[in-house]
Short mmCIF file of C-alpha atoms and ligand atoms in Angstrom, two decimals:
data_model
loop_
_atom_site.label_atom_id
_atom_site.label_comp_id
_atom_site.label_asym_id
_atom_site.label_seq_id
_atom_site.Cartn_x
_atom_site.Cartn_y
_atom_site.Cartn_z
CA MET A 1 -19.68 15.40 19.08
CA ALA A 2 -18.10 13.96 15.96
CA ASP A 3 -14.54 14.12 17.27
CA GLU A 4 -15.19 12.90 20.86
CA PRO A 5 -13.13 9.71 21.32
CA LYS A 6 -15.23 6.58 21.83
CA ALA A 7 -14.41 3.47 23.84
CA TYR A 8 -15.89 -0.03 24.10
CA GLU A 9 -14.93 -2.55 26.77
CA ILE A 10 -14.35 -6.03 25.33
CA GLY A 11 -13.61 -8.38 28.25
CA HIS A 12 -10.38 -7.14 29.87
CA SER A 13 -9.52 -5.04 26.80
CA ARG A 14 -10.91 -2.00 25.07
CA ILE A 15 -11.48 -0.77 21.54
CA GLU A 16 -11.12 2.99 21.09
CA LEU A 17 -11.89 5.29 18.18
CA VAL A 18 -10.09 8.62 17.88
CA GLN A 19 -9.58 11.16 15.15
CA GLY A 20 -5.90 11.90 14.57
CA ASP A 21 -2.55 11.03 13.03
CA ILE A 22 -1.26 7.50 13.61
CA VAL A 23 2.40 8.50 13.80
CA GLU A 24 1.69 10.59 16.93
CA GLN A 25 0.15 7.72 18.90
CA LYS A 26 1.97 6.70 22.08
CA VAL A 27 1.22 2.99 21.89
CA ASP A 28 3.43 -0.10 21.79
CA ALA A 29 2.76 -0.68 18.08
CA ILE A 30 1.27 1.28 15.20
CA VAL A 31 -0.04 -0.40 12.08
CA THR A 32 0.61 0.88 8.60
CA ALA A 33 -1.39 0.05 5.46
CA ALA A 34 1.40 -1.38 3.32
CA ASN A 35 1.62 -2.96 -0.13
CA SER A 36 2.71 -6.56 -0.61
CA ALA A 37 6.19 -5.50 -1.76
CA LEU A 38 6.62 -3.52 1.51
CA ALA A 39 8.03 -0.87 -0.80
CA GLY A 40 6.68 2.20 1.00
CA GLY A 41 4.23 4.51 -0.69
CA GLY A 42 1.83 7.36 -0.05
CA GLY A 43 -1.03 7.77 2.42
CA VAL A 44 -0.54 6.43 5.91
CA ASP A 45 2.46 4.32 4.79
CA GLY A 46 4.22 7.44 3.52
CA ALA A 47 3.61 9.20 6.83
CA VAL A 48 4.85 6.21 8.87
CA HIS A 49 8.03 5.78 6.79
CA TRP A 50 8.74 9.50 6.96
CA ALA A 51 8.34 9.62 10.74
CA ALA A 52 10.24 6.38 11.42
CA GLY A 53 13.22 7.31 9.25
CA PRO A 54 15.03 5.44 6.46
CA GLU A 55 15.91 2.43 8.60
CA LEU A 56 12.27 1.35 8.32
CA LEU A 57 12.53 0.84 4.56
CA ASP A 58 15.81 -1.06 5.05
CA ALA A 59 14.02 -3.37 7.50
CA CYS A 60 11.17 -3.86 5.01
CA GLU A 61 13.65 -4.69 2.24
CA ARG A 62 15.27 -7.32 4.44
CA ILE A 63 11.86 -8.96 4.97
CA GLY A 64 11.21 -8.73 1.23
CA GLY A 65 7.40 -8.73 1.10
CA CYS A 66 4.15 -9.83 2.70
CA PRO A 67 1.11 -11.47 1.08
CA THR A 68 -2.23 -9.69 0.94
CA GLY A 69 -4.22 -10.48 4.08
CA SER A 70 -1.13 -10.84 6.25
CA ALA A 71 1.17 -8.65 8.35
CA VAL A 72 4.81 -8.42 9.45
CA LEU A 73 6.46 -6.57 12.33
CA THR A 74 9.53 -4.31 12.39
CA PRO A 75 11.00 -1.92 14.95
CA GLY A 76 9.55 1.61 15.07
CA PHE A 77 12.97 3.32 14.83
CA ASP A 78 12.36 7.10 15.28
CA LEU A 79 8.66 6.68 16.08
CA PRO A 80 7.30 6.95 19.64
CA SER A 81 6.08 3.35 19.28
CA LYS A 82 8.46 0.42 19.69
CA HIS A 83 7.03 -1.59 16.77
CA VAL A 84 5.46 -1.04 13.35
CA VAL A 85 3.10 -3.69 12.02
CA HIS A 86 2.96 -3.63 8.22
CA ALA A 87 -0.49 -4.94 7.25
CA VAL A 88 -1.39 -5.63 3.63
CA GLY A 89 -5.08 -5.15 2.91
CA PRO A 90 -6.80 -6.02 -0.37
CA ILE A 91 -7.41 -3.68 -3.28
CA TRP A 92 -11.20 -3.21 -3.63
CA GLU A 93 -12.41 -4.84 -6.85
CA GLY A 94 -16.16 -4.51 -6.28
CA GLY A 95 -16.63 -6.96 -3.40
CA ASP A 96 -16.59 -10.35 -5.14
CA ALA A 97 -12.84 -10.94 -5.01
CA ASN A 98 -12.62 -12.21 -1.40
CA GLU A 99 -11.94 -8.67 -0.17
CA GLU A 100 -13.82 -9.05 3.12
CA ALA A 101 -11.96 -12.21 4.17
CA LEU A 102 -8.62 -10.70 3.15
CA LEU A 103 -9.25 -7.48 5.07
CA ALA A 104 -10.39 -9.39 8.19
CA SER A 105 -7.28 -11.54 7.88
CA ALA A 106 -5.01 -8.47 7.69
CA TYR A 107 -6.44 -7.26 11.02
CA ARG A 108 -6.29 -10.72 12.62
CA ARG A 109 -2.68 -11.33 11.54
CA SER A 110 -1.70 -7.84 12.77
CA LEU A 111 -3.13 -8.59 16.20
CA GLN A 112 -1.51 -12.04 16.28
CA VAL A 113 1.95 -10.78 15.33
CA ALA A 114 1.63 -7.95 17.87
CA ALA A 115 0.62 -10.37 20.63
CA GLU A 116 3.62 -12.55 19.77
CA HIS A 117 5.74 -9.50 20.71
CA ASP A 118 3.84 -8.80 23.97
CA VAL A 119 2.23 -5.65 22.58
CA ARG A 120 -0.33 -4.26 25.03
CA SER A 121 -1.54 -1.28 22.97
CA ILE A 122 -1.86 -1.03 19.19
CA ALA A 123 -3.21 1.64 16.84
CA PHE A 124 -4.72 0.92 13.42
CA PRO A 125 -5.56 3.17 10.48
CA ALA A 126 -8.49 2.30 8.18
CA ILE A 127 -6.60 -0.35 6.17
CA SER A 128 -7.53 -0.48 2.44
CA ALA A 129 -9.95 2.47 2.74
CA GLY A 130 -7.66 4.98 0.97
CA VAL A 131 -6.05 4.42 -2.43
CA TYR A 132 -7.03 0.74 -2.28
CA GLY A 133 -10.64 1.92 -2.58
CA TYR A 134 -12.45 -0.20 0.04
CA PRO A 135 -15.71 1.57 0.94
CA MET A 136 -15.16 3.18 4.36
CA ASP A 137 -18.38 1.94 5.96
CA GLU A 138 -17.70 -1.67 4.98
CA ALA A 139 -14.02 -1.38 5.90
CA ALA A 140 -15.07 -0.08 9.34
CA ARG A 141 -17.43 -3.01 9.97
CA VAL A 142 -14.78 -5.55 8.97
CA ALA A 143 -12.11 -3.85 11.11
CA LEU A 144 -14.29 -3.67 14.22
CA ARG A 145 -15.70 -7.17 13.87
CA ALA A 146 -12.26 -8.72 13.34
CA SER A 147 -10.80 -6.87 16.34
CA GLU A 148 -13.69 -7.69 18.65
CA HIS A 149 -13.54 -11.33 17.56
CA TYR A 150 -9.81 -11.52 18.23
CA LEU A 151 -10.12 -9.98 21.71
CA ARG A 152 -13.07 -12.19 22.67
CA THR A 153 -11.43 -15.39 21.44
CA ASN A 154 -7.95 -14.56 22.84
CA PRO A 155 -8.69 -13.21 26.33
CA GLY A 156 -5.24 -14.26 27.55
CA SER A 157 -3.34 -12.31 24.91
CA SER A 158 -1.16 -9.32 25.83
CA LEU A 159 -3.46 -6.89 24.00
CA ARG A 160 -5.34 -4.50 26.27
CA LEU A 161 -6.00 -1.61 23.87
CA VAL A 162 -6.92 -1.61 20.17
CA ARG A 163 -7.23 1.97 18.96
CA PHE A 164 -8.55 3.02 15.56
CA VAL A 165 -7.04 6.33 14.47
CA LEU A 166 -9.20 7.96 11.83
CA PHE A 167 -7.49 10.65 9.85
CA ASP A 168 -10.45 12.92 9.10
CA ALA A 169 -13.85 13.79 10.54
CA ARG A 170 -15.76 11.85 7.90
CA SER A 171 -13.97 8.56 8.47
CA PHE A 172 -14.30 9.04 12.24
CA VAL A 173 -18.08 9.45 11.92
CA VAL A 174 -18.33 6.40 9.66
CA PHE A 175 -16.32 4.29 12.14
CA ALA A 176 -18.35 5.63 15.07
CA ARG A 177 -21.61 4.60 13.37
CA ALA A 178 -20.22 1.17 12.54
CA ALA A 179 -19.03 0.74 16.14
CA GLU A 180 -22.47 1.60 17.49
CA ALA A 181 -23.97 -1.07 15.23
CA GLU A 182 -21.29 -3.71 15.84
CA LEU A 183 -20.24 -3.10 19.46
CA GLY A 184 -23.16 -1.22 21.03
CA LYS A 185 -23.34 2.31 22.44
CA ALA A 186 -20.01 3.82 23.58
N1 LIG B 201 -2.84 8.63 10.21
C1 LIG B 201 -3.97 7.89 10.16
N2 LIG B 201 -4.62 7.60 9.02
C2 LIG B 201 -4.10 8.08 7.86
C3 LIG B 201 -2.91 8.85 7.82
C4 LIG B 201 -2.27 9.12 9.06
N3 LIG B 201 -1.14 9.84 9.13
N4 LIG B 201 -2.66 9.18 6.51
C5 LIG B 201 -3.66 8.64 5.77
N5 LIG B 201 -4.54 7.99 6.58
P1 LIG B 201 -4.04 4.53 2.45
P2 LIG B 201 -4.65 1.77 1.58
C6 LIG B 201 -5.77 7.25 6.23
O1 LIG B 201 -4.25 5.01 1.06
O2 LIG B 201 -5.97 2.18 1.02
C7 LIG B 201 0.19 3.19 0.11
O3 LIG B 201 0.85 3.78 -0.95
C8 LIG B 201 -6.41 7.55 4.89
O4 LIG B 201 -7.17 8.75 4.96
O5 LIG B 201 -2.88 5.03 3.21
O6 LIG B 201 -4.58 0.51 2.41
C9 LIG B 201 0.73 1.82 0.47
O7 LIG B 201 2.11 1.71 0.29
C10 LIG B 201 -7.28 6.31 4.69
O8 LIG B 201 -8.52 6.47 5.39
O9 LIG B 201 -3.96 2.90 2.51
C11 LIG B 201 -0.07 0.92 -0.41
O10 LIG B 201 0.51 0.82 -1.70
C12 LIG B 201 -6.48 5.19 5.38
O11 LIG B 201 -5.46 5.87 6.14
C13 LIG B 201 -1.41 1.58 -0.49
O12 LIG B 201 -1.18 2.96 -0.25
C14 LIG B 201 -5.81 4.21 4.44
O13 LIG B 201 -5.39 4.89 3.25
C15 LIG B 201 -2.37 1.08 0.56
O14 LIG B 201 -3.65 1.64 0.37
#
């Protein structure tokens, strides 16, 4: 079934894929796909800011910005999750502008900054795969590989659950196929 959640055990942790809305996830931290000005916007960032309330934008303004390929952490304010990680993925420019390394880095930095705050469970959207134009299948491979690599190389970190929350059936299927290829059968 396309919308059956999928799970992969990676050492003491797990990677899950679900179809849904990231703002409804009951996890320690949710990740939003931000821009480098942390100025808010549409897509998943619009939904996260709306659900968290206006204090989230104030917190972003105090931080001032975040380079592409990196991530910063704020409180979750009105969200069910304690923290929001603001990850800045690259804009797709055809694939020869270091996009893959920058996207992998955005995931890695998100996981690092979450672990620094003892986050046990974190939920990611498909960073860069919306208005930033990164092809969904390639974005999925990068996301899964970067997460698996982090969990395998940091077995002592606080992170026990990395959940990918795909907004629609198509992106869920694309992520599920990529996970089968990258992580094995669920
Ligand atoms: N839950 C989970 N996924 C979602 C949700 C949601 N509520 N809403 C959208 N998505 P995008 P980007 C999916 O465009 O490409 C913003 O304006 C969406 O279907 O949100 O990294 C920022 O401020 C897509 O698959 O992020 C930046 O300026 C994925 O989330 C810029 O857009 C990412 O789409 C970032 O662009």
